[in-house]
Amino acid sequence: MSIHASVGLSQGEDSYAVGVNAAQDAIDKLGGGKLDAVIVFSSVAYDQKKMLDGVRSVTKNATLVGCSTAGEITTEGPAKRHSVSVMAIQAEGVSFYAGVGENIAAGATAAGKMAAQTVRSQVPDGKLDAFIMLPDVLTGNGADIVRGVLEELGEHFPVVGGAAGDDFEFKKTYQYLQDKVYSGAVVGLGLKGTFKIGIGVKHGWIPIGMPKKVTKSAGSVLHELDGKPAISIYEEYFGPEQAAELKKETLAKLAITYPLGMQVAGSDELLIRDPITVDAGGSITCAAEIPQGSEIRLMIGSREEAVKVAKEAAAKAISELDGSAPKAVIIFNCIARNKLFGERSGEEIVAIQEAVGKDVPLIGFYTYGEQAPLGGEVRNINKCNPAFHNETVVITVLGD
Amino acid sequence: MFEFKKRVKEEAQGNASGASSEFVFFLIEHAKETFGTIRLRDILRSALANKDTKTSYLPDGYPDLEHSGRETIASIVTGIANELTKVFGVPFTENIFERAIAALRLKYTEERIEKEVISLLPEGLLEERKIRTLSKEELERKVEEKIRELRAGNERLEEKIQQRTTELKQMLASSERAAQLLVRRDFELTRANDRLHKLDEDKSSFISVVAHQLRTPLSGVKWTLNLLLNRDLGELTTEQKTFLLKAYESNDRMISLVNDMLGADRIESGKMRYAYQQLQVLDVIDNVLYEVLPQANARSLTISFSERPTDLPKVDADPERIRAVFQNLLENAVKYSRVGGTIQIGAKHEADGMILLTIKDDGIGIPKDQQKNIFSRFFRAANAVKAETDGSGLGLYIVKNIVERHGGKIWFESVEGQGVVFNFTLPVSKNLAGAPVAANPAFTAAS
């Protein structure tokens, strides 16, 4: 019983060839044997179907899930430019089941439930051990998708995942299941068998100033705080001139450096909400829902702190393997963190690798939102409450 | 601690009646048994101590109850009640009082007892009995009084809460202002920092461009001077040759400065590439010495090995970079030695798998207050500047970076005016120490 994983990365112009090369790279490193699961992350710069066909031409019928991203991450660190990364997994004693929930636009909860259902229905005894989700959040509320998944799998279930990206365009993302490319869907990968899983979830931001009450909101659109236009929280702190930057730019620097935080039970850190766009009326569209009545605070942080907590999160995940060696690392890291770090985003991955070991096969991507239990709690299953995060790094490690 | 209060004064005025003094007698007798005469005397004295009514005492030290007013009697009752409660608790005390009242019932009517004795009881004691004796009006008055009391207490509390709330609000408001200020400052500093980073990058790339651009014409000058000095363009007079040599040296210094600048820039931008191979440092030293010797001879310096093992293991190093390290350190030793000085070189295989190299001179040394800056970019000690005007201040910065990139450490000891010892370490080659060198060293590590 053991997990073997390897990661391949490829860059280039021809979509099919890049798919083939990335998959072949992974397979070569694995050194033969039956392939149990394949995870694919790709830039939207490639023709998605051709790229996937390229990967499948190598990985054949092995269970495959994946999605488009806002930047790929591998054992070598964040990819410097458009690429395709592939993780090949061999796992004796672990079964993988994949499924999809389509049409998030028509019903996010239903789509989440459908993805989990199709995965679970394939399991002989209907019992899964962990679930990885890759949703689109441009067409629906990410928190609702998580809700749908949990409706099917149970309120307290280890769910991790990352929302697909499209290289910071915020137009259209893609999800992959076996040989098919979807959009506006959520793909799920269920794990069952003898393996250990550790999850680290942290962002490192701390709240500052007085909490403000959400007096009007709808889904992920925050209309009013304390009866004033939502933008007022930024205007009060930075002045109207600086705050106006949020109206001009998508996920502006100000929003990334000073996101909003929402108090939730079961997490010592506040749940981050990144303002993505701000309309003329001062309503803020966030990357995930902010329920009416919640209390919002401005968050403050630093790159140093962000790197520090990334390492802590990784160490926490490793500690949950109970001494087993980590065999594969999957990272869902927020695009906002990538923007915050800029050229230095590699430092964060290096810090994570200092904790997990720099040679452990690592795959991940920059997301439009992360899914993980609050505080990464998986030990005490009754306290395992998966949620939709922003500006957070989610580190999942698998061991025997 | 719980303590009974004497009833309001007007109720306790007037003279003691038979019933009341008998009641007190009973209590005193009982207290005597309980506390003893001496203790009881003290209890009574202290109960009466603060009374404005005069109390006469009998020869035995007890108050003269026969001639005491109700005020005194009431004080005594309260004093005994408090002492009993303190020692035995309220139920016990109430029990004693009940027994005293029961004893009175044999002699006095219930009405007299109510009127004369019950009013003596301190507040809080036997309240139930007292209430039973009250008329409806009195009862209502009592209730109202209690309500008033509670209301007043409540109001006091509310006032306090209001006050605390105001204080808290003020605190929160000021902390909110502080938060805003802090965020503003943080924002400004972050932005300033980003700008500085950008500026630093710009400057660095500017230096890199300038240095690169300078190299080409400097090489041209060197080539031209070479032609002249080699007499390729005709014979030179001695004077012409002397000046051309000076020009040649200056040009060489300029080239070395430009190279230093490029080296430092590469270190900062992480562009410095290393190509490691197995090599013998002693060979590198010999090579560098060959170049340095003319300068050393010109200053009549003696250079020798203090320690030169014949079996020194090889190291994995980039030959170019390691050469630069020795060149820098030896040239410094030569430059900052006094005429006729001594330079000693040592090499030693340490137990921890490192090779320790030392270069010791007896030159001008490094002033103590400037020692901490010696490896910083562009830093030159004051006495060094005085001794030698040329110098980029980049040499030791580059040396330190190279040594550390090889997995070694560098440090020095110096007393100003007495010279300096530079020590640095390089790890012994991981391939079997002393094993024959591969013809074409295979491992190449990118930076």
XYZ file of C-alpha atoms in Angstrom, chain B:
447
model
C -19.198 40.814 56.243
C -22.860 40.651 57.048
C -23.793 42.880 59.937
C -27.057 43.908 61.457
C -27.942 47.585 61.451
C -29.804 49.123 64.297
C -33.310 50.164 63.444
C -33.983 53.740 62.484
C -33.518 55.994 65.377
C -37.052 57.246 66.035
C -38.235 53.746 66.622
C -35.697 53.196 69.305
C -36.246 56.296 71.342
C -37.879 56.628 74.764
C -37.205 54.746 77.938
C -36.699 51.097 78.282
C -39.805 49.304 79.470
C -39.956 46.236 81.675
C -40.394 43.907 78.733
C -37.462 45.286 76.865
C -35.052 45.272 79.801
C -36.056 41.742 80.666
C -35.450 40.773 77.044
C -32.007 42.302 77.208
C -31.284 40.574 80.491
C -32.121 37.270 78.910
C -29.830 38.003 75.984
C -27.002 39.137 78.245
C -27.312 36.052 80.406
C -27.203 33.863 77.376
C -24.263 35.748 75.894
C -22.398 35.420 79.216
C -22.727 31.662 78.958
C -21.672 31.689 75.375
C -18.795 34.184 75.370
C -17.805 34.436 79.033
C -18.065 37.578 81.172
C -14.888 39.248 80.038
C -15.563 38.846 76.331
C -19.176 39.983 76.819
C -18.060 43.122 78.608
C -15.930 44.002 75.620
C -18.775 43.254 73.247
C -21.096 45.567 75.127
C -18.512 48.316 75.439
C -17.748 48.306 71.812
C -21.471 48.189 70.947
C -21.949 51.318 73.019
C -18.667 52.992 72.162
C -19.937 55.181 69.362
C -23.232 56.108 70.886
C -23.964 59.741 71.640
C -26.241 58.663 74.482
C -24.544 58.507 77.803
C -24.432 55.130 79.386
C -23.743 54.613 83.047
C -21.854 51.517 84.095
C -22.254 49.461 87.209
C -19.281 48.595 89.427
C -18.952 45.188 87.757
C -18.303 46.946 84.447
C -21.649 46.168 82.915
C -23.950 48.929 81.713
C -26.646 49.979 84.077
C -29.657 48.720 82.223
C -32.215 49.945 84.753
C -31.322 53.516 83.948
C -30.639 53.130 80.305
C -32.726 54.557 77.499
C -34.108 52.509 74.593
C -31.239 53.795 72.509
C -28.700 52.050 74.715
C -30.802 48.910 74.978
C -31.167 48.777 71.195
C -27.404 49.173 70.776
C -26.781 46.297 73.163
C -29.293 44.078 71.371
C -27.669 44.851 68.028
C -24.174 44.296 69.424
C -25.065 40.880 70.833
C -26.955 39.915 67.663
C -23.936 40.794 65.530
C -21.484 38.899 67.715
C -23.700 35.814 67.837
C -24.153 35.886 64.084
C -20.463 36.353 63.494
C -19.613 33.292 65.550
C -22.620 30.983 65.082
C -24.527 32.235 62.052
C -27.939 33.789 61.537
C -30.185 30.728 62.211
C -28.552 30.163 65.598
C -28.911 33.831 66.530
C -32.520 33.941 65.470
C -33.110 30.844 67.546
C -31.707 32.559 70.682
C -33.847 35.625 70.034
C -36.946 33.466 69.518
C -36.290 31.783 72.822
C -35.937 35.140 74.561
C -39.234 36.278 73.062
C -40.878 33.005 74.071
C -39.688 33.558 77.656
C -41.295 37.007 77.678
C -44.601 35.518 76.597
C -45.003 33.985 80.087
C -45.175 37.455 81.624
C -46.227 39.901 78.932
C -49.037 40.126 76.440
C -48.283 39.552 72.798
C -49.172 43.181 72.160
C -46.588 44.541 74.615
C -43.945 42.244 73.239
C -44.665 43.399 69.721
C -44.583 47.009 70.731
C -41.647 47.075 73.104
C -39.387 44.261 72.040
C -39.805 43.647 68.340
C -38.919 47.248 67.562
C -35.591 46.675 69.304
C -34.567 43.947 66.944
C -31.930 45.029 64.484
C -32.775 45.202 60.831
C -32.502 41.900 59.011
C -33.031 39.780 62.109
C -36.330 37.926 62.443
C -37.702 40.003 59.580
C -40.486 37.500 58.956
C -41.737 37.906 62.526
C -41.485 41.679 62.208
C -43.516 41.685 59.018
C -46.190 39.598 60.675
C -46.563 42.310 63.262
C -46.843 45.124 60.734
C -50.117 46.727 59.719
C -51.106 46.783 56.051
C -50.053 50.422 55.767
C -46.734 49.788 57.409
C -46.218 46.833 55.178
C -46.957 48.891 52.103
C -44.636 51.552 53.331
C -41.946 48.929 53.824
C -42.442 47.510 50.369
C -42.323 50.959 48.851
C -39.221 51.751 50.798
C -37.586 48.575 49.540
C -38.626 49.378 45.977
C -37.246 52.868 46.284
C -34.022 51.455 47.594
C -33.791 48.964 44.741
C -34.636 51.656 42.217
C -31.959 53.914 43.572
C -29.454 51.066 43.393
C -30.561 50.323 39.900
C -30.197 53.929 38.874
C -26.722 54.082 40.352
C -25.815 50.978 38.358
C -27.297 52.354 35.191
C -25.408 55.540 35.699
C -22.209 53.581 36.105
C -22.956 51.538 33.004
C -23.681 54.703 31.077
C -20.414 56.152 32.228
C -18.490 53.009 31.321
C -20.230 52.849 27.966
C -19.256 56.406 27.206
C -15.685 55.699 28.219
C -15.653 52.549 26.109
C -17.110 54.403 23.143
C -14.437 57.040 23.449
C -11.779 54.366 23.640
C -13.150 52.567 20.613
C -13.404 55.802 18.681
C -9.801 56.667 19.438
C -8.647 53.156 18.620
C -10.585 53.406 15.369
C -8.804 56.671 14.604
C -5.518 54.990 15.441
C -6.430 52.079 13.175
C -7.169 54.459 10.330
C -3.917 56.256 10.881
C -2.051 52.983 11.038
C -3.608 51.690 7.849
C -2.817 54.969 6.128
C 0.784 54.788 7.275
C 1.005 51.152 6.300
C -0.377 51.985 2.895
C 2.019 54.876 2.398
C 4.994 52.835 3.556
C 4.043 49.879 1.411
C 3.733 52.141 -1.573
C 6.992 53.901 -0.781
C 8.665 50.541 -0.350
C 7.357 49.348 -3.701
C 8.628 52.548 -5.300
C 12.039 52.099 -3.697
C 12.177 48.521 -4.866
C 11.400 49.687 -8.355
C 13.981 52.434 -8.084
C 16.553 49.976 -6.821
C 15.835 47.683 -9.733
C 16.105 50.564 -12.157
C 19.380 51.662 -10.624
C 20.741 48.184 -10.708
C 19.857 47.708 -14.330
C 21.294 51.154 -15.070
C 24.606 50.148 -13.485
C 24.542 46.914 -15.384
C 23.949 48.673 -18.693
C 26.566 51.350 -18.041
C 29.183 48.832 -16.937
C 28.537 46.652 -19.953
C 28.752 49.638 -22.239
C 31.988 50.770 -20.622
C 33.661 47.430 -21.077
C 33.791 47.603 -24.838
C 35.582 50.979 -25.182
C 37.879 50.096 -22.281
C 38.874 46.908 -24.071
C 39.465 49.003 -27.166
C 41.768 51.312 -25.228
C 43.626 48.348 -23.754
C 44.101 46.833 -27.179
C 45.374 50.113 -28.599
C 47.789 50.684 -25.731
C 49.032 47.141 -26.162
C 49.775 47.823 -29.790
C 51.744 50.914 -28.864
C 53.619 49.271 -26.009
C 54.529 46.292 -28.205
C 56.069 48.797 -30.588
C 53.815 47.509 -33.329
C 53.331 51.097 -34.391
C 56.959 52.050 -34.137
C 59.644 52.636 -31.559
C 58.880 54.542 -28.346
C 61.035 56.853 -26.354
C 61.533 55.890 -22.717
C 59.356 58.789 -21.671
C 56.585 57.791 -24.076
C 56.760 54.244 -22.806
C 56.554 55.357 -19.159
C 53.413 57.406 -19.779
C 51.844 54.732 -21.935
C 52.457 52.207 -19.157
C 50.748 54.548 -16.707
C 47.809 54.832 -19.089
C 47.762 51.059 -19.460
C 47.668 50.552 -15.660
C 44.919 53.111 -15.181
C 42.913 51.484 -17.902
C 43.383 48.093 -16.269
C 42.199 49.469 -12.944
C 39.151 50.878 -14.661
C 38.405 47.501 -16.238
C 38.697 45.810 -12.874
C 36.345 48.407 -11.305
C 33.789 47.855 -14.024
C 34.088 44.103 -13.548
C 33.491 44.523 -9.822
C 30.373 46.540 -10.545
C 29.090 43.885 -12.871
C 29.916 41.169 -10.367
C 28.046 42.932 -7.576
C 25.099 43.531 -9.848
C 24.982 39.868 -10.823
C 24.983 38.861 -7.175
C 22.090 41.182 -6.412
C 19.979 40.209 -9.338
C 20.729 36.542 -8.734
C 22.222 36.282 -12.185
C 25.590 34.996 -11.010
C 26.028 31.539 -12.533
C 28.303 28.949 -11.004
C 29.984 26.074 -12.799
C 31.443 23.812 -10.143
C 34.298 21.427 -10.650
C 36.786 19.608 -8.478
C 39.910 21.649 -7.947
C 42.907 22.108 -5.727
C 42.869 25.519 -4.061
C 46.646 25.546 -3.707
C 46.921 25.585 -7.484
C 44.555 28.539 -7.608
C 46.588 30.359 -4.966
C 49.841 29.736 -6.853
C 48.268 31.058 -9.965
C 47.050 34.234 -8.320
C 50.378 34.707 -6.525
C 52.151 34.694 -9.825
C 50.104 37.710 -10.840
C 50.309 39.507 -7.525
C 54.038 39.049 -7.002
C 55.159 41.994 -9.187
C 53.020 44.385 -7.111
C 54.295 42.767 -3.917
C 57.905 43.025 -5.037
C 57.405 46.680 -5.890
C 56.579 47.207 -2.201
C 59.282 44.819 -0.949
C 56.701 42.539 0.642
C 57.475 38.989 1.700
C 54.770 36.483 0.850
C 55.048 33.000 2.300
C 52.998 29.970 3.263
C 52.617 29.511 6.981
C 50.998 26.167 6.345
C 50.949 24.250 3.094
C 49.865 20.626 3.451
C 50.859 18.226 0.725
C 47.699 16.175 1.033
C 45.100 18.930 0.995
C 41.811 17.497 -0.364
C 40.151 19.106 -3.340
C 37.044 21.264 -3.223
C 34.045 21.562 -5.511
C 34.241 25.110 -6.754
C 33.839 27.411 -9.676
C 37.490 28.083 -10.638
C 36.786 31.587 -11.945
C 34.959 32.657 -8.800
C 37.434 31.106 -6.382
C 40.222 32.748 -8.274
C 38.399 36.079 -7.803
C 38.243 35.431 -4.058
C 42.011 34.864 -3.728
C 42.784 37.694 -6.093
C 40.678 40.125 -4.090
C 42.043 39.079 -0.724
C 45.686 38.930 -1.844
C 45.511 42.211 -3.705
C 43.981 43.825 -0.631
C 46.770 42.396 1.511
C 49.352 43.809 -0.864
C 47.626 47.184 -1.234
C 47.160 47.736 2.478
C 50.553 46.452 3.651
C 53.350 48.805 4.541
C 56.508 48.693 2.483
C 58.623 45.742 3.621
C 55.711 43.978 5.303
C 54.898 40.282 5.465
C 51.950 38.340 4.071
C 51.311 34.792 5.182
C 49.032 32.288 3.541
C 47.707 29.202 5.272
C 45.655 26.213 4.155
C 44.432 23.484 6.468
C 42.064 20.513 6.355
C 39.739 20.927 9.322
C 38.038 18.064 11.129
C 34.552 19.211 10.106
C 35.115 18.497 6.422
C 36.084 22.052 5.593
C 39.255 23.545 4.287
C 40.306 26.613 6.235
C 42.216 29.246 4.295
C 43.897 32.237 5.888
C 45.559 35.296 4.503
C 47.379 37.345 7.103
C 49.091 40.677 6.678
C 50.712 43.169 9.035
C 49.391 46.223 7.268
C 47.123 49.097 8.247
C 44.292 46.868 9.571
C 40.640 47.785 9.864
C 39.412 50.337 12.398
C 37.237 48.652 15.016
C 34.193 50.872 14.484
C 34.148 50.077 10.787
C 34.658 46.349 11.020
C 30.961 45.560 10.931
C 30.582 47.222 7.527
C 33.515 45.648 5.828
C 31.490 43.201 3.743
C 28.865 45.792 2.734
C 28.493 47.005 -0.777
C 30.470 50.148 -1.647
C 32.015 50.318 1.805
C 35.651 51.242 2.236
C 37.274 51.821 5.595
C 38.540 55.349 6.150
C 42.199 54.322 6.503
C 41.912 52.237 3.319
C 40.649 55.204 1.340
C 43.555 57.227 2.645
C 46.100 54.565 1.746
C 44.695 53.776 -1.678
C 42.332 56.114 -3.454
C 41.259 53.555 -6.005
C 38.752 50.880 -5.085
C 35.124 50.161 -5.710
C 34.225 48.965 -2.242
C 32.740 45.929 -3.897
C 35.557 43.422 -3.596
C 34.820 41.974 -0.164
C 31.085 42.070 -0.845
C 31.655 39.855 -3.869
C 34.130 37.639 -1.998
C 31.668 36.993 0.818
C 28.907 36.124 -1.623
C 31.103 33.701 -3.544
C 32.386 31.974 -0.402
C 28.881 31.576 0.975
C 27.551 30.285 -2.317
C 30.200 27.582 -2.110
C 28.884 26.624 1.298
C 31.706 28.265 3.209
C 32.049 31.046 5.750
C 34.282 34.104 5.884
C 35.430 36.187 8.826
C 38.372 38.259 9.931
C 40.303 39.520 12.910
C 42.019 42.847 12.883
C 43.630 45.477 15.051
C 43.985 48.819 13.389
C 47.595 49.469 12.506
C 48.652 45.860 13.105
C 47.171 44.088 10.115
C 44.310 41.770 9.400
C 43.725 38.015 9.112
C 41.041 36.907 6.679
C 39.782 33.371 7.232
C 37.401 31.497 5.028
C 36.283 27.950 4.607
C 35.330 25.793 1.634
C 33.778 22.363 1.935
C 35.893 19.426 0.860
C 34.696 17.888 -2.405
C 31.852 15.459 -1.819
C 33.431 13.029 -4.235
C 35.993 11.030 -2.260
C 38.507 13.485 -0.925
C 41.706 13.291 -2.875
C 40.209 11.109 -5.610
C 41.587 11.763 -9.058
C 39.952 14.643 -10.820
C 37.625 13.761 -13.648
C 38.980 14.874 -16.956
C 35.838 16.812 -17.692
C 34.005 17.628 -14.478
C 30.410 16.757 -15.062
C 28.387 18.569 -12.462
C 27.233 22.014 -13.291
C 24.893 23.815 -10.963
C 22.846 26.698 -12.135
C 22.413 29.542 -9.684
